mmCIF file of C-alpha atoms and ligand atoms in Angstrom:
data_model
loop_
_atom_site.group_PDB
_atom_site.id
_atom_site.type_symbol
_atom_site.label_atom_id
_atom_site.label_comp_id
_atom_site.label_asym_id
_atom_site.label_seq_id
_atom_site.Cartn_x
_atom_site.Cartn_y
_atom_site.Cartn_z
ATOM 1 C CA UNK D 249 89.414 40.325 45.197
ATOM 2 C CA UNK D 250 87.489 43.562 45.015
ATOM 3 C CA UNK D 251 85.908 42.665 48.304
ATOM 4 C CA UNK D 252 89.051 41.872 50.226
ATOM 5 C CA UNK D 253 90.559 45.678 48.523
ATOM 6 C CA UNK D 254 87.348 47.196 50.014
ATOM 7 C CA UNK D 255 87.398 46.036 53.229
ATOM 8 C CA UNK D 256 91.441 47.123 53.484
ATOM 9 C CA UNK D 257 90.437 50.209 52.693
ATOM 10 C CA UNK D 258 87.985 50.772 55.182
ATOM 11 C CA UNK D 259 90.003 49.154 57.888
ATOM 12 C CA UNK D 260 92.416 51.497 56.822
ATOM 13 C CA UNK D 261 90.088 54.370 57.480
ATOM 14 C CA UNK D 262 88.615 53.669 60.469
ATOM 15 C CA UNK D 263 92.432 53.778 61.987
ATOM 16 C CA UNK D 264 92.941 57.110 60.369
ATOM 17 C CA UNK D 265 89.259 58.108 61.936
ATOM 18 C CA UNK D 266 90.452 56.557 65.454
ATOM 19 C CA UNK D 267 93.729 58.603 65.231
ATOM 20 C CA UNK D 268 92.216 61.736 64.409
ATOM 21 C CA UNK D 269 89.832 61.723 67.348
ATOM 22 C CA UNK D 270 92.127 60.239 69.712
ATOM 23 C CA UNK D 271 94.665 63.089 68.784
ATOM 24 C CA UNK D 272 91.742 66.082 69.545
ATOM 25 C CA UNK D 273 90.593 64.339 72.776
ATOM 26 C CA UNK D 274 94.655 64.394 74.164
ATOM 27 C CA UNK D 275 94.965 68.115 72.810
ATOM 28 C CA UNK D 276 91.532 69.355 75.045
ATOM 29 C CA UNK D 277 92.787 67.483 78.293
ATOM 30 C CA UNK D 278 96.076 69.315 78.107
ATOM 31 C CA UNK D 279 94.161 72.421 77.483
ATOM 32 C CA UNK D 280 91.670 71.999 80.001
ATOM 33 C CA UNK D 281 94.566 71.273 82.681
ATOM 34 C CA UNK D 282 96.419 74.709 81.676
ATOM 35 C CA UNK D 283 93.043 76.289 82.432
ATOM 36 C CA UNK D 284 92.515 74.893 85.328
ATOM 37 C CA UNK D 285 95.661 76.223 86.495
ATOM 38 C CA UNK D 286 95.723 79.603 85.194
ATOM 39 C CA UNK D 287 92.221 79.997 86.941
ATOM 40 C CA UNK D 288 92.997 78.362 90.328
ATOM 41 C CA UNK D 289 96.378 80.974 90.264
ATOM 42 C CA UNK D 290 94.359 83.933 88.958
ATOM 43 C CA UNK D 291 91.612 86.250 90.314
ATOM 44 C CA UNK D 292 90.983 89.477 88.417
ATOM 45 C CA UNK D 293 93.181 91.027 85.524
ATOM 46 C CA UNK D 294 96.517 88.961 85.782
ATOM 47 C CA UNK D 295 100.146 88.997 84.501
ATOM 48 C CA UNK D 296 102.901 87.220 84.378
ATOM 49 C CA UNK D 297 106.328 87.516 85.865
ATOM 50 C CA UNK D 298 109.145 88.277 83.377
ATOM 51 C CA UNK D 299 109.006 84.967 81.707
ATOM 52 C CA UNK D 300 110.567 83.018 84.355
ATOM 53 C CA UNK D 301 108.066 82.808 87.447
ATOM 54 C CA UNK D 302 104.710 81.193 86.414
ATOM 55 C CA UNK D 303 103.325 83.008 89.394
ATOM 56 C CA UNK D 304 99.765 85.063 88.042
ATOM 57 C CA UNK D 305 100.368 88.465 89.956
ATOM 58 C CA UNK D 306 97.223 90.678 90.153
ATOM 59 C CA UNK D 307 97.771 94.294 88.302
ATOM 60 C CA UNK D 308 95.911 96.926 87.813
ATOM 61 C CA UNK D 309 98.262 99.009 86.384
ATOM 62 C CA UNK D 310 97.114 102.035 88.539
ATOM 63 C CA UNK D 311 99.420 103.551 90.589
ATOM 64 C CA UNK D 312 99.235 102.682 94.582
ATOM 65 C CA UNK D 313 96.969 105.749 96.275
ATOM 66 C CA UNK D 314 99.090 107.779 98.436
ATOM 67 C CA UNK D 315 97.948 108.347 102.009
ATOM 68 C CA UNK D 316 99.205 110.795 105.213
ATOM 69 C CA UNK D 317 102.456 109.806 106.113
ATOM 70 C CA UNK D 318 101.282 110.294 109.726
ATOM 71 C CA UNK D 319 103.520 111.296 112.942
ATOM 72 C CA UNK D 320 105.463 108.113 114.066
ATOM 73 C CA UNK D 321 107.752 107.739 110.533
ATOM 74 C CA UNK D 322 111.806 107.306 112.112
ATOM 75 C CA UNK D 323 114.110 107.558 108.960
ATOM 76 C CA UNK D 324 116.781 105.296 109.090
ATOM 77 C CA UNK D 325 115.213 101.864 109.669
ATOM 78 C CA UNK D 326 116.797 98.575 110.056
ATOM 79 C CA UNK D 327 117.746 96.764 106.635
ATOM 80 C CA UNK D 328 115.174 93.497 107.859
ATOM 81 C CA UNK D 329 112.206 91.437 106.604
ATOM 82 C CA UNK D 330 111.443 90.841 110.205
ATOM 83 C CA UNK D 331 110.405 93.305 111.811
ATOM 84 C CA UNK D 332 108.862 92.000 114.736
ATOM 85 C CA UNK D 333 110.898 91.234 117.990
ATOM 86 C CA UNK D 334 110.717 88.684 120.560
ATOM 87 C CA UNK D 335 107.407 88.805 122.577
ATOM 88 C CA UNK D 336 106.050 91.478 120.167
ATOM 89 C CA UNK D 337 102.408 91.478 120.796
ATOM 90 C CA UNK D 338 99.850 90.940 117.966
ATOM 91 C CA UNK D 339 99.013 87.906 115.555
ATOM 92 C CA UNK D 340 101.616 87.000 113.235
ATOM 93 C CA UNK D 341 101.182 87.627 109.506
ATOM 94 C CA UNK D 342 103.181 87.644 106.463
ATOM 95 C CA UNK D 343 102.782 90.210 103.919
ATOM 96 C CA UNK D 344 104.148 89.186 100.417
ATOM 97 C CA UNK D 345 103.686 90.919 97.050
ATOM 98 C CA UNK D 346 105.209 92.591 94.362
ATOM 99 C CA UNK D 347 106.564 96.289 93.275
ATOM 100 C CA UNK D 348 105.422 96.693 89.741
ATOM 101 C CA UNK D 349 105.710 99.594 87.002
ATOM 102 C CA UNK D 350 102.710 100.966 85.014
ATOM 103 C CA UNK D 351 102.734 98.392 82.313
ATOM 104 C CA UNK D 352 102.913 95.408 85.459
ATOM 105 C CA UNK D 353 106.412 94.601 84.556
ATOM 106 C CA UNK D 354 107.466 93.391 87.701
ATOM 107 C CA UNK D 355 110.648 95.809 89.770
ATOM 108 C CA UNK D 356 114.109 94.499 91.320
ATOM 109 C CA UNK D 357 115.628 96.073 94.121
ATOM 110 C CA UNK D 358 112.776 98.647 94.639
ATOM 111 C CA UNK D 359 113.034 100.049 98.179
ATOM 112 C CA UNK D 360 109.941 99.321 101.003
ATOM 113 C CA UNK D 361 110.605 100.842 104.552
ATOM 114 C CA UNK D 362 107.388 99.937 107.135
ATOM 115 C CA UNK D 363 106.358 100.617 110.094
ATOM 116 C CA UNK D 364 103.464 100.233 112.360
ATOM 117 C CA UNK D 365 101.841 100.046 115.852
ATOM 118 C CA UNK D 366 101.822 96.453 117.599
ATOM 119 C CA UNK D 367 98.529 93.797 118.686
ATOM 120 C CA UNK D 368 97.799 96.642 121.531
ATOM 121 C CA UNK D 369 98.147 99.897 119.498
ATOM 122 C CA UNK D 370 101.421 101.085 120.101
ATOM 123 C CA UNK D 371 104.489 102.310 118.272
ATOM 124 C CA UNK D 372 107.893 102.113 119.529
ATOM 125 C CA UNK D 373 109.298 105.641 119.284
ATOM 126 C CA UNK D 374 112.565 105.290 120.622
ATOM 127 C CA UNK D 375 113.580 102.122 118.979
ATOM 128 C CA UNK D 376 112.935 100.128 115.407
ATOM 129 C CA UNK D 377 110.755 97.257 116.822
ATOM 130 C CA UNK D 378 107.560 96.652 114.051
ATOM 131 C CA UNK D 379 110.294 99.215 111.545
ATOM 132 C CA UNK D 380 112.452 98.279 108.968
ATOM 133 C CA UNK D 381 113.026 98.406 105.028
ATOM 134 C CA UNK D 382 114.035 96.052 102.287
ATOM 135 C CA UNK D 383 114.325 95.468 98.646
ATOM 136 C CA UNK D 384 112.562 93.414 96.222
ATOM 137 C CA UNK D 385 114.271 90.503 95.033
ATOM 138 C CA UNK D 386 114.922 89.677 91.145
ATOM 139 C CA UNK D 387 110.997 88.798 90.588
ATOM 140 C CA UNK D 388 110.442 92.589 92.002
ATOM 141 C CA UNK D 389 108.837 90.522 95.206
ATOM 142 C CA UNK D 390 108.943 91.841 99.045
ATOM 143 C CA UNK D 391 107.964 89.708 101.877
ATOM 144 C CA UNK D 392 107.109 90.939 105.235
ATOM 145 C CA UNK D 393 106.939 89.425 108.749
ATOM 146 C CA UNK D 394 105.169 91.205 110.977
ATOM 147 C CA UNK D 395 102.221 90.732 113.196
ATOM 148 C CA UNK D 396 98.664 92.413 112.946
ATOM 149 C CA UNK D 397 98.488 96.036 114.217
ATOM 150 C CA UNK D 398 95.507 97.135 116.454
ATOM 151 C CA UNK D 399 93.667 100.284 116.184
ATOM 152 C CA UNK D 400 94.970 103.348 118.361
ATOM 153 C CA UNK D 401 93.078 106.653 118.858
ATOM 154 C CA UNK D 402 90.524 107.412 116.016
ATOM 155 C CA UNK D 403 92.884 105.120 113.753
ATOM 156 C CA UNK D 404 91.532 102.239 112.112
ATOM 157 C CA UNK D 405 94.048 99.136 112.353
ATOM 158 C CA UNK D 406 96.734 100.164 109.582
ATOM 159 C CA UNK D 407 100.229 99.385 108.078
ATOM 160 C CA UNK D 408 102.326 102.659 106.871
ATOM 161 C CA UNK D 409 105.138 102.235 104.305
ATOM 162 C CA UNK D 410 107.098 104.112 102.161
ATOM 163 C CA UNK D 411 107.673 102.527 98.290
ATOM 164 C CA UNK D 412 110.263 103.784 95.608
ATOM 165 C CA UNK D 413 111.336 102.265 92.647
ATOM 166 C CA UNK D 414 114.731 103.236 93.284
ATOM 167 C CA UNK D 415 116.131 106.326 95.327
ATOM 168 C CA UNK D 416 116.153 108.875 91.646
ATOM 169 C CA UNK D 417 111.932 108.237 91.526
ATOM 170 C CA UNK D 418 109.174 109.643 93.410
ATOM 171 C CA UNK D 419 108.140 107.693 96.975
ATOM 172 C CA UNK D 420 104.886 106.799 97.318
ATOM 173 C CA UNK D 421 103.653 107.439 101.327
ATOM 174 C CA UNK D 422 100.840 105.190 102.298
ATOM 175 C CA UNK D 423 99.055 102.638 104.324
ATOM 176 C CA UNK D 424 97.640 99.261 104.152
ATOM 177 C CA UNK D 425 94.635 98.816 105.606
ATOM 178 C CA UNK D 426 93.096 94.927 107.229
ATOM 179 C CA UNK D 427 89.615 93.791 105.345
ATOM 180 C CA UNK D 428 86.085 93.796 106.936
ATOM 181 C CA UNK D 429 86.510 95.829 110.021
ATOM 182 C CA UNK D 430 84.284 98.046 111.103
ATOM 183 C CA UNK D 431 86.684 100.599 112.585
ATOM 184 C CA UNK D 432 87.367 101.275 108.573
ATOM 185 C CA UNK D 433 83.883 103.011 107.826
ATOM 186 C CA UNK D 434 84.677 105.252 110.747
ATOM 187 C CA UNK D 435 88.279 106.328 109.268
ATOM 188 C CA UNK D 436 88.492 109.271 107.247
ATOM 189 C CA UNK D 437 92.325 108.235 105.927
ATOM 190 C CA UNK D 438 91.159 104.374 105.221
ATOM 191 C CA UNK D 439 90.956 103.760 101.562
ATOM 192 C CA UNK D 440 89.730 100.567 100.241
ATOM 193 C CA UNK D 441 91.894 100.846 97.390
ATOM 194 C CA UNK D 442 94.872 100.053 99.909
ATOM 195 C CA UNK D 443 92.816 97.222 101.634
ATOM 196 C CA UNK D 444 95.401 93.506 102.296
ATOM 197 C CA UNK D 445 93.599 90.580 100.745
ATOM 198 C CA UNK D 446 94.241 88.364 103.724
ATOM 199 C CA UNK D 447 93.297 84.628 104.531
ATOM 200 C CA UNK D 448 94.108 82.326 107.672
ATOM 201 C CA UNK D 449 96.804 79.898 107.114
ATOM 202 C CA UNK D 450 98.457 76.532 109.373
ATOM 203 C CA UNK D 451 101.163 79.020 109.604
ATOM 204 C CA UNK D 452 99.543 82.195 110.701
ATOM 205 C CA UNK D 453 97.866 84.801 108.728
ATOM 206 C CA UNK D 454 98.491 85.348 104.923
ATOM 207 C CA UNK D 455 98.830 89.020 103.355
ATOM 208 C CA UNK D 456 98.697 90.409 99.810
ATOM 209 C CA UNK D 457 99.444 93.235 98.440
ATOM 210 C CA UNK D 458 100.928 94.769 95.013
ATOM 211 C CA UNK D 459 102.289 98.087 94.636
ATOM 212 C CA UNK D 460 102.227 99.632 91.501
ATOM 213 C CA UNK D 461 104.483 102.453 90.894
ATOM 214 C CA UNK D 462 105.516 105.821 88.688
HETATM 215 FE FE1 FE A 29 99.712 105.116 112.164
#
């Protein structure tokens, strides 16, 4: 009798043992998938979006340098994502980010105008082609179709733009500069502060770039 009691007992804890561990090797898979995740999404200091977007958007918190303006601005640019016309010459790229305030909270319906030169260096002066403005959606994102600009005169390769929070707040005048050219060491505007973090897609060239502003 006090055999048969014994044994219950210890059949009754080794379940309790098995369900213990079983329980702590479930809870480290789930946590090793959300890490996975966060670090595939990730790259240096991260935040999220508002709670609702589990899209990691890189922040530094620093506000966007400001650059030249430069002599080709046009005021009054097309309302358009895509800027690029027909036969426009240059690689395609997209150019997606966010506006974001100081503390990387990410900013609706802040105002972007661009405009740049085209694949062979030039702007158009008397019309809007590669010029036009928009405003970040309700996840304070912007995205851009354009195409890649070439270098002109003693410019390297560069993307101007104008960003505001909203038409009460400072603008911030600057320029986005393309990655690992050498034409940037000889540029006495480039900044690498304001370089795109580009990669080659199926679908054409991929860039990104956050703007942080006052
Ligand atoms: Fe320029």
């Amino acid at each position: 009798m006090k055999g048969s009691i014994l044994s219950l007992l210890l059949a009754f804890g080794v379940l309790l043992a098995a369900a213990y561990f079983s329980s702590r090797t479930l809870g480290s898979i789930n946590l090793e998938n959300q890490n996975d995740k966060s670090s595939n999404e990730s790259s240096s200091s991260s935040q999220n979006v508002a709670g609702e977007s589990t899209e990691v958007v890189d922040c530094s918190g620093e506000i966007t340098p400001s650059v030249t303006e430069g002599p080709y601005y046009i005021a009054n640019s097309p309302e358009e994502t895509d800027i690029s016309e027909p036969g426009t010459k240059g690689e395609q790229l997209t150019l997606t980010g966010y506006v974001l305030d100081q503390n990387c909270n990410p900013l609706a319906n802040a105002w972007i105008d661009f405009w740049q030169a085209d694949g062979d260096g030039n702007y158009d002066n008397n019309g809007y082609n590669l010029r036009g403005h928009q405003y970040t959606d309700l996840e304070g994102r912007y995205e851009l179709l354009t195409v890649i600009p070439a270098e002109y005169e003693n410019r390297t390769p560069h993307i101007h733009l104008k960003v505001a929070k909203n038409n009460q707040t400072p603008l911030i005048n600057t320029q986005l500069f393309i990655p690992g050219l050498d034409s940037n060491k000889n540029d006495s505007i480039y900044n690498d502060d304001l370089e795109i973090q580009l990669e080659d897609s199926e679908s054409g060239m991929i860039g990104k770039f956050n703007f942080v502003v006052d």
